[in-house]
Short mmCIF file of C-alpha atoms in Angstrom, two decimals:
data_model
loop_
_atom_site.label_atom_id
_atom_site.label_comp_id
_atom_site.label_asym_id
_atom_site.label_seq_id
_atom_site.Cartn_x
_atom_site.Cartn_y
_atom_site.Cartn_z
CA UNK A 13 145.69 154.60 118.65
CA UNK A 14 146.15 157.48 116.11
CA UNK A 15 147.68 157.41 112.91
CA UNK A 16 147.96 159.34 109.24
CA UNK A 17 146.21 157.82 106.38
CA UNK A 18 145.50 158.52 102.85
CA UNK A 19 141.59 159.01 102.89
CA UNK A 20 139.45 159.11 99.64
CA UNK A 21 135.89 160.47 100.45
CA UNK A 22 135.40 160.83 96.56
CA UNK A 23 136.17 159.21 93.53
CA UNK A 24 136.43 160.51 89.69
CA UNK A 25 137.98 163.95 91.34
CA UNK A 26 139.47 165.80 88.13
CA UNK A 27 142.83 165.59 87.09
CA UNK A 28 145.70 167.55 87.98
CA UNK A 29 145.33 165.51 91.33
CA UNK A 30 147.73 168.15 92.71
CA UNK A 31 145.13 170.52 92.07
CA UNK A 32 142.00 168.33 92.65
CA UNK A 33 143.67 166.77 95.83
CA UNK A 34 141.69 163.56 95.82
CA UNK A 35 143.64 162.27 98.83
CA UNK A 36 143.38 163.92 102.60
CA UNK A 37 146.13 162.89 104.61
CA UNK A 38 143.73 162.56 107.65
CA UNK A 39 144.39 161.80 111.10
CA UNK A 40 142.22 158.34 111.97
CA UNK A 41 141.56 156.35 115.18
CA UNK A 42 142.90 152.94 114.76
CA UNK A 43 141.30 149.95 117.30
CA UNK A 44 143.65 147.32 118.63
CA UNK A 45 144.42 144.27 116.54
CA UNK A 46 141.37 141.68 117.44
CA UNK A 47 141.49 137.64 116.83
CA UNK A 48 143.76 136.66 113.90
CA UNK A 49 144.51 140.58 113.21
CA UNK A 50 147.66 141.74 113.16
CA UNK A 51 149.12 145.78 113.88
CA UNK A 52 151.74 146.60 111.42
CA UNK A 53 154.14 149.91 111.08
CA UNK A 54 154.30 150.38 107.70
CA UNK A 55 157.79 150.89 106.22
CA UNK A 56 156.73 151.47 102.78
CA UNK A 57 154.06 151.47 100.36
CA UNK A 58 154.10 151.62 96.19
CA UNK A 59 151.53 153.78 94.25
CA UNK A 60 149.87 151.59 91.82
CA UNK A 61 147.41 151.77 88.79
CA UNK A 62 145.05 149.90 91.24
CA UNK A 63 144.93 152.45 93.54
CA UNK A 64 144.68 154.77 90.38
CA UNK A 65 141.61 152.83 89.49
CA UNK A 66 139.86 153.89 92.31
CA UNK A 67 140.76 157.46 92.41
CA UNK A 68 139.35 157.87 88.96
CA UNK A 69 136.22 155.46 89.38
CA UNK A 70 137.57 153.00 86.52
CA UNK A 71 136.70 150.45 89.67
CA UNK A 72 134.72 151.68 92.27
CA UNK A 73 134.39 151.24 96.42
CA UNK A 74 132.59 151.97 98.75
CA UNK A 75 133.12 155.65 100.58
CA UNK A 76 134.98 156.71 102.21
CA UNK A 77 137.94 154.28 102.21
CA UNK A 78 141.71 153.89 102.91
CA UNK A 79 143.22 153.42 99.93
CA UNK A 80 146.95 151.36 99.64
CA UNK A 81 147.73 147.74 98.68
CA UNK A 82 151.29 147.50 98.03
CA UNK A 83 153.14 147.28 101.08
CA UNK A 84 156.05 146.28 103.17
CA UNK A 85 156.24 146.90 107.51
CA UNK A 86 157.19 145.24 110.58
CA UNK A 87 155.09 143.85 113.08
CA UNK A 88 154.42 146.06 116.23
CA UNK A 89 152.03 144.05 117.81
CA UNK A 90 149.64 140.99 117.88
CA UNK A 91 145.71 140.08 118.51
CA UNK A 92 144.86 137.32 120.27
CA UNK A 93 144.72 133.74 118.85
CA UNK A 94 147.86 134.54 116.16
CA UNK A 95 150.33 132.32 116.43
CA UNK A 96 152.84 132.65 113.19
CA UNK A 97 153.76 135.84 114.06
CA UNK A 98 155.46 137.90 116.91
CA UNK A 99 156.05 141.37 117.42
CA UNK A 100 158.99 142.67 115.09
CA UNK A 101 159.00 140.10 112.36
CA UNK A 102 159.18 142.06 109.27
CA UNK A 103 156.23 141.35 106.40
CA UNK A 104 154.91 142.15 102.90
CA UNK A 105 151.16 142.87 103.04
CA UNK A 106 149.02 140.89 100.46
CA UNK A 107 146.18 142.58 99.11
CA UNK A 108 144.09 139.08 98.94
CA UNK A 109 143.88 136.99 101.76
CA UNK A 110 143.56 133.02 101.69
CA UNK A 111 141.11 131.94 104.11
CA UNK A 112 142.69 128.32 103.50
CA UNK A 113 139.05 126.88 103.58
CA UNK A 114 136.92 127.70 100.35
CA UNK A 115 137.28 125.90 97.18
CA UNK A 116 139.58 128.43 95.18
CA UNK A 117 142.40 127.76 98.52
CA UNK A 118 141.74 124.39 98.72
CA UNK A 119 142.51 123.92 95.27
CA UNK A 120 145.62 125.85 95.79
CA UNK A 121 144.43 129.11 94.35
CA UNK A 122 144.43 131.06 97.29
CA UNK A 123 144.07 134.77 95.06
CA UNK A 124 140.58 133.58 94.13
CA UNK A 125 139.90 132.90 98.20
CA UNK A 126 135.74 133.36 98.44
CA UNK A 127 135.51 135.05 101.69
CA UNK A 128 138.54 137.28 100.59
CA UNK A 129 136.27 138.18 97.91
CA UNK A 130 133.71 139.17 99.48
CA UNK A 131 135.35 141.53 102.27
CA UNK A 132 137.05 143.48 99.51
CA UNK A 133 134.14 143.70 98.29
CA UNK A 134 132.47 145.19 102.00
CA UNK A 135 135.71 147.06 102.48
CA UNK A 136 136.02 144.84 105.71
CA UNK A 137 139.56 142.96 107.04
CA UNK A 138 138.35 139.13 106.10
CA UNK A 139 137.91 138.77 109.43
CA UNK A 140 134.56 140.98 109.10
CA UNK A 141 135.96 143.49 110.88
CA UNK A 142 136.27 147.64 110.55
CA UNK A 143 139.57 148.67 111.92
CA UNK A 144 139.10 152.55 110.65
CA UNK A 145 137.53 155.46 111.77
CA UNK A 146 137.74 159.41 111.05
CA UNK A 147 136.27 161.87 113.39
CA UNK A 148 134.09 158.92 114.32
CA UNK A 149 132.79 157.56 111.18
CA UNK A 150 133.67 154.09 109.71
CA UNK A 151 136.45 154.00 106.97
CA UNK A 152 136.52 151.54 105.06
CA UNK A 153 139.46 149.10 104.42
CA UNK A 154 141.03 149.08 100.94
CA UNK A 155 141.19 145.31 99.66
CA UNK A 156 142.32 144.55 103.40
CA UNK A 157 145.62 146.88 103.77
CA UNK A 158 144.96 150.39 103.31
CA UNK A 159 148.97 150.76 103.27
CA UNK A 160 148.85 154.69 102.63
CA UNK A 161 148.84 154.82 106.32
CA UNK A 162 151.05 155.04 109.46
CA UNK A 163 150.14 152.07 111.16
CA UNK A 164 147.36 149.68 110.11
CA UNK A 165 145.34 146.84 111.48
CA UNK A 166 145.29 143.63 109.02
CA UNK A 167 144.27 140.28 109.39
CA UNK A 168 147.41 137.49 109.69
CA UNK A 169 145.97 136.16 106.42
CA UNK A 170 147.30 139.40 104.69
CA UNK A 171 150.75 139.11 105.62
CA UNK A 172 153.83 137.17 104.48
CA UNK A 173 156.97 136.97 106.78
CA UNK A 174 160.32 137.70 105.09
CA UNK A 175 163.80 137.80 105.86
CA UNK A 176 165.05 140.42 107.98
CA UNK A 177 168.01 141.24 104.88
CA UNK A 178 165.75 142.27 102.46
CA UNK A 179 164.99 145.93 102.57
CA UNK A 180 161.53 146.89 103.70
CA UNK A 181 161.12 149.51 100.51
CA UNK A 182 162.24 146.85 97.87
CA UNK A 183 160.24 144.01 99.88
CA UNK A 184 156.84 146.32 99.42
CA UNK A 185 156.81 145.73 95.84
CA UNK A 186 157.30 141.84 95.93
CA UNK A 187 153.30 143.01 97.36
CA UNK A 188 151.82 143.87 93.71
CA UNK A 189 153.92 144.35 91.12
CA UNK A 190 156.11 141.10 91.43
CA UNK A 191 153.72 139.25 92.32
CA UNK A 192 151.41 139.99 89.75
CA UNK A 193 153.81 140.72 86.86
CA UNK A 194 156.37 137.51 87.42
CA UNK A 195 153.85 135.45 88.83
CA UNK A 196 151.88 136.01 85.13
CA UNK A 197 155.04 134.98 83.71
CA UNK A 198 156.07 132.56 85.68
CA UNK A 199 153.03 130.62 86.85
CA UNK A 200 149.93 131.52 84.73
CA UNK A 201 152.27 131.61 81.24
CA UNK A 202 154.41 128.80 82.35
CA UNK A 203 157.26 130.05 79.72
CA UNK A 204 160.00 127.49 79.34
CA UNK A 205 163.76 128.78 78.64
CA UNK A 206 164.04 129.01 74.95
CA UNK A 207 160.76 130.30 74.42
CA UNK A 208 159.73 133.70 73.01
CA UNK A 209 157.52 136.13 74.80
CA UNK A 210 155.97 139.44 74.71
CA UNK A 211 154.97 141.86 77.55
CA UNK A 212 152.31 144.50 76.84
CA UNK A 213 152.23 147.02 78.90
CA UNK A 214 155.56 148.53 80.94
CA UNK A 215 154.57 149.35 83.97
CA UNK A 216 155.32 148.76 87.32
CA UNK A 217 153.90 145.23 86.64
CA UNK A 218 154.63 144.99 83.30
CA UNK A 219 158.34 145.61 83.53
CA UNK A 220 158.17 143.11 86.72
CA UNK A 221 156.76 140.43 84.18
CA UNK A 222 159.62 141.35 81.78
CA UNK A 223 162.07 140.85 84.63
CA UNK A 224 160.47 137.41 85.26
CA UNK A 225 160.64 136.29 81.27
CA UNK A 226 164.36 137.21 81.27
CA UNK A 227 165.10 135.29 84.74
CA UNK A 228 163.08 132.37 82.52
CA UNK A 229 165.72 132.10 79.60
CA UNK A 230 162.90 133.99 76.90
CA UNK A 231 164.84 133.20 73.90
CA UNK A 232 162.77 136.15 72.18
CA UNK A 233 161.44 138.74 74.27
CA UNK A 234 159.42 141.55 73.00
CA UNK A 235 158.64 144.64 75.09
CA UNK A 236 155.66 146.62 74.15
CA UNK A 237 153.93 150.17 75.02
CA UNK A 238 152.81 153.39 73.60
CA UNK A 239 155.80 155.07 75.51
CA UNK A 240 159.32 155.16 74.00
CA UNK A 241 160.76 156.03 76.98
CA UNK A 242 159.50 152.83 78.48
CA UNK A 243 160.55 150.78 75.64
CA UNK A 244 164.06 151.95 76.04
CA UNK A 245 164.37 150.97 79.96
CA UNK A 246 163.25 147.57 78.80
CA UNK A 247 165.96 147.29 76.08
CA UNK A 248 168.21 148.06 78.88
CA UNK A 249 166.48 145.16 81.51
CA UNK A 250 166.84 142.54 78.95
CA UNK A 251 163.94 142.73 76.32
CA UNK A 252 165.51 141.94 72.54
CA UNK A 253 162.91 144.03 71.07
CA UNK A 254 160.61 146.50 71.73
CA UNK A 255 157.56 147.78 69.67
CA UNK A 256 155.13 150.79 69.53
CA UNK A 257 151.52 148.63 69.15
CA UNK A 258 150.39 152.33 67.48
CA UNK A 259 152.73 151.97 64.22
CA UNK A 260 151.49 150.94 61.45
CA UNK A 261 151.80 146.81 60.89
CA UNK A 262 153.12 146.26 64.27
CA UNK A 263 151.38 143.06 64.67
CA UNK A 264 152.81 141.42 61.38
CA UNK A 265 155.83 143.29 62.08
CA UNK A 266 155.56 141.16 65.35
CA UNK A 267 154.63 138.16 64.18
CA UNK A 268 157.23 138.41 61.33
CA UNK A 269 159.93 138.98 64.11
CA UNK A 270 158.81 135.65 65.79
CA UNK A 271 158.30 133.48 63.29
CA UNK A 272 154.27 133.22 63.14
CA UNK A 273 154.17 135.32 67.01
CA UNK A 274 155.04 134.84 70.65
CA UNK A 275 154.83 131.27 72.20
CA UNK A 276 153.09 133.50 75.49
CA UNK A 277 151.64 137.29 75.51
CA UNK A 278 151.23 138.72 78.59
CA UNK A 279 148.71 142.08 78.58
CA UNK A 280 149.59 143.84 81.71
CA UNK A 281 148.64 147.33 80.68
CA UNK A 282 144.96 146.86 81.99
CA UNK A 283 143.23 147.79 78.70
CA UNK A 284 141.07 145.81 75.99
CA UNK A 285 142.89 147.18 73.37
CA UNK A 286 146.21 145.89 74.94
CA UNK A 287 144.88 142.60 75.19
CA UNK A 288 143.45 142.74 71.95
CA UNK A 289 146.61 143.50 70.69
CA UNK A 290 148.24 140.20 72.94
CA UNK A 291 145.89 138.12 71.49
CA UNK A 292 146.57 138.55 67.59
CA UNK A 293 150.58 138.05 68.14
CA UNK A 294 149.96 134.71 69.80
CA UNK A 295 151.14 131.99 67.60
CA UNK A 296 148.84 128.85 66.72
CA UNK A 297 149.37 126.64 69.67
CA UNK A 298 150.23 129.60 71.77
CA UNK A 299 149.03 131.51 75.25
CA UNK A 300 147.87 134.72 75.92
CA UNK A 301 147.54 136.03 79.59
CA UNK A 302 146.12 138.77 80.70
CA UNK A 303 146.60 140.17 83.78
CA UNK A 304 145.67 144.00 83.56
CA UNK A 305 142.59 145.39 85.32
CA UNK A 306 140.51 147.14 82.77
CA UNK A 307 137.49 149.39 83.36
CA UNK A 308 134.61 146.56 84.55
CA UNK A 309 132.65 147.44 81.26
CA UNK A 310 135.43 147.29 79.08
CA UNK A 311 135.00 144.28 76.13
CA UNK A 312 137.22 142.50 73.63
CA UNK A 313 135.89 140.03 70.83
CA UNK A 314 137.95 137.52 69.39
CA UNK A 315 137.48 135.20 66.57
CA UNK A 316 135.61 132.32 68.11
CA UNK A 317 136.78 129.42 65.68
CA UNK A 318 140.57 130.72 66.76
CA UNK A 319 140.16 128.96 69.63
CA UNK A 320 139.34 125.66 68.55
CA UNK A 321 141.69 126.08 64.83
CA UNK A 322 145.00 127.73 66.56
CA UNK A 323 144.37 126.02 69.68
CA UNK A 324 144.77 129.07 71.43
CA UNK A 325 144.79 129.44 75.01
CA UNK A 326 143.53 132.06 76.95
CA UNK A 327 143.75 132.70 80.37
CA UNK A 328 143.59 135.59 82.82
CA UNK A 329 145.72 135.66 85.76
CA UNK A 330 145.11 137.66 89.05
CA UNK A 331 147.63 138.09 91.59
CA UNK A 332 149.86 136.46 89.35
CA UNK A 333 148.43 132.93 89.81
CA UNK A 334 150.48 132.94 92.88
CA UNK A 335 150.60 131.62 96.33
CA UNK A 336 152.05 134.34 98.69
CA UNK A 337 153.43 132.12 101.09
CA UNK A 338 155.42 130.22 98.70
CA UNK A 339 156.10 132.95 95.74
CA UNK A 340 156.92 135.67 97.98
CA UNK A 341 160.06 134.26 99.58
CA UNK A 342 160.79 132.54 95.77
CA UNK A 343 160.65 135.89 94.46
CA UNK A 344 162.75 137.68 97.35
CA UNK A 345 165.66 135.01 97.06
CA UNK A 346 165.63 135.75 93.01
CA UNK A 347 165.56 139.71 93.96
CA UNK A 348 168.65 139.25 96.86
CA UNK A 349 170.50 136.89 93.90
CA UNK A 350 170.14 139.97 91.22
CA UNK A 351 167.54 137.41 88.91
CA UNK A 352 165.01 140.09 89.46
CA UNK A 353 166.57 143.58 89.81
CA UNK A 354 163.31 145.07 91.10
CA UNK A 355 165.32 148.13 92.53
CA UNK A 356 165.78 148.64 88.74
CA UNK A 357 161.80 149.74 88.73
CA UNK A 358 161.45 152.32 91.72
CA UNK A 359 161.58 155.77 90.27
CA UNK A 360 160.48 157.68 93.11
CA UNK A 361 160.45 157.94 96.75
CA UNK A 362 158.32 160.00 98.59
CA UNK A 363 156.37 161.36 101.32
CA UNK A 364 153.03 160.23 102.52
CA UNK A 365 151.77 164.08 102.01
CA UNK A 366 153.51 163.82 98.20
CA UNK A 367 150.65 161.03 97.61
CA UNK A 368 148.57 163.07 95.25
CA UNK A 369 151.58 164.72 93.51
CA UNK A 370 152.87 161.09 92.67
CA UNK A 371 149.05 159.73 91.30
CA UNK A 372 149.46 162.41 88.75
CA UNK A 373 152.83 161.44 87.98
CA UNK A 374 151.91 158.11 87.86
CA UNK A 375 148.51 159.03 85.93
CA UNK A 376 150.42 161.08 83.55
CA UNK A 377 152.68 157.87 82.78
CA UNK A 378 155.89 159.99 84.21
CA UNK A 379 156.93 157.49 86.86
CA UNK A 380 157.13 153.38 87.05
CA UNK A 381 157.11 152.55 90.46
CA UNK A 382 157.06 155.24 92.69
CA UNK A 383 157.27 154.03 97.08
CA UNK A 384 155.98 156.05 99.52
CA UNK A 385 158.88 155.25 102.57
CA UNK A 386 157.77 156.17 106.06
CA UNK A 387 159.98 157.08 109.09
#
């Protein structure tokens, strides 16, 4: 069948993007789902700094791909041998698979799936396949959604039923940014009401996490980013403090705030700095998490005695530590009960054609989460 997607035939395309254009809205030929696959009509799709990360290079892929990860649709129809879904159920797309077999899923860690790994890594759906193709040649698959599209072919493994209630443009960021930003609260930190917490970074993720350590009881909870504007929208979702990490003695004004620093830091803004800065307002005995996506050759160096004298724990976190099938409805329920106002995050709606207009925005750190809603 034919459908619109969001191609990228180049990365590191200069910025404005609405100049620069990195993204063709293309028509594509799509092939029929195939064993385990699944077709979905998307409903909506968030812009994310992972998607960013590719535009600019900061994490490369393989040309020329379909880029989106963030998603929420309904299922139109089914390949052969899928059994947990039926045509019409209504999903959120998950942008790593669990092949339920490796090590990683078998140990209940189904973000670190091997095989997942890998075909994110080929641009392939983890069942091997190539679903894609422009003008006839092969696009490749981002991280095994490519959600900037019309319609798209996925494996079953990518997809998470959910209630028919919860509304599809709301449900698409339980996809990334709840996942990733709660789930780094919730599961990788482990924060306990009473304790005091810090997010760095206020994103779409990082404000998610900052929903999650409110919906926790954070006794303390400090919000922190270069951007006072994002500071002030997390005074007003529940942070008690918030902090510019530029100004001069922020960390001791941190850890004087806290009482020796944060019982759990969580770096979401994707940069060493940022988790530099996490680190050294950890308290002795505390955790740091990191869950940002910085540029692969990015470094940080740390004290290596801090480790064993503070007892400090560090840990990264991808996809939030989470397992879709169970976090996904958690996290919906906790979103339907007001726990997690997610709405609270979605700036923008737009057009699939608006695509490149929003990167900038979101480039230009104008926008938090901005969803691309389909007809």
């Amino acid at each position: 069948m034919k459908t619109r997607i969001a191609l990228l035939r180049e990365m590191g395309k200069a910025r404005p993007y609405t100049d620069s254009q990195p993204l063709e809205i293309v028509e594509a030929e799509l092939d029929d789902p195939g064993p385990g696959e699944l077709l979905i009509k998307m409903s909506a799709a968030g812009l994310c700094h992972s998607d960013l990360s590719v535009i600019n290079g900061d994490r490369p892929r393989d040309m020329p791909v379909a880029l989106g990860h963030e998603a929420a649709g309904v299922v139109e129809a089914v390949g052969p041998h899928v059994t947990r879904f039926a045509p019409g159920d209504h999903v959120v797309l998950v942008f790593a698979p669990s092949c339920g077999h490796c090590v990683p899923c078998a140990e209940g860690r189904p973000a670190l799936c091997e095989p997942a790994a890998v075909a994110a890594g080929k641009g392939s759906l983890i069942t091997g396949s190539k679903r894609i193709s422009v003008a006839g040649e092969q696009v490749n698959h981002h991280i095994g959604v490519s959600a900037f599209s019309d319609y798209a072919v996925v494996s079953e493994a990518s997809c998470v039923k959910i209630d028919k209630s919860i509304p599809l443009d709301q449900a698409a960021l339980l996809g990334c940014a709840v996942l990733t930003g709660v789930g780094a609260v919730l599961n990788s930190g482990g924060l306990k009401t009473g304790q005091s917490c810090a997010i760095i970074g206020l994103g779409g993720v990082g404000l998610a996490g900052l929903l999650g350590a409110v919906a926790a009881g954070a006794r303390t909870l400090v919000a922190v980013d270069l951007a006072k504007d994002k500071r002030d929208l997390a005074l007003k979702l529940g942070a008690t403090h918030a902090i510019d990490p530029t100004e001069e003695g922020a960390v001791q004004k941190l850890r004087d705030l806290t009482g020796g620093g944060v019982d759990l830091a969580v770096e979401l803004a994707g940069a060493a700095p940022a988790l530099q800065f996490a680190y050294a307002i950890t308290r002795r005995g505390g955790t740091t998490v990191t869950a940002g996506l910085p540029n692969p050759k990015a470094e940080f160096t740390i004290p290596a005695v801090s480790l064993t004298a503070n007892e400090h724990a560090l840990k990264g976190s991808y996809m939030g530590s989470c397992v879709p099938v169970r976090d996904i409805p958690r996290f919906a329920q906790m979103m339907v009960q007001g726990q997690l106002p997610i709405p609270d995050l979605m700036t923008h709606r737009l057009k699939l054609e608006d695509i490149n207009e929003g990167f900038e925005r979101l480039a230009a750190g104008e926008a938090i989460r901005q969803v691309i809603v389909f007809d």
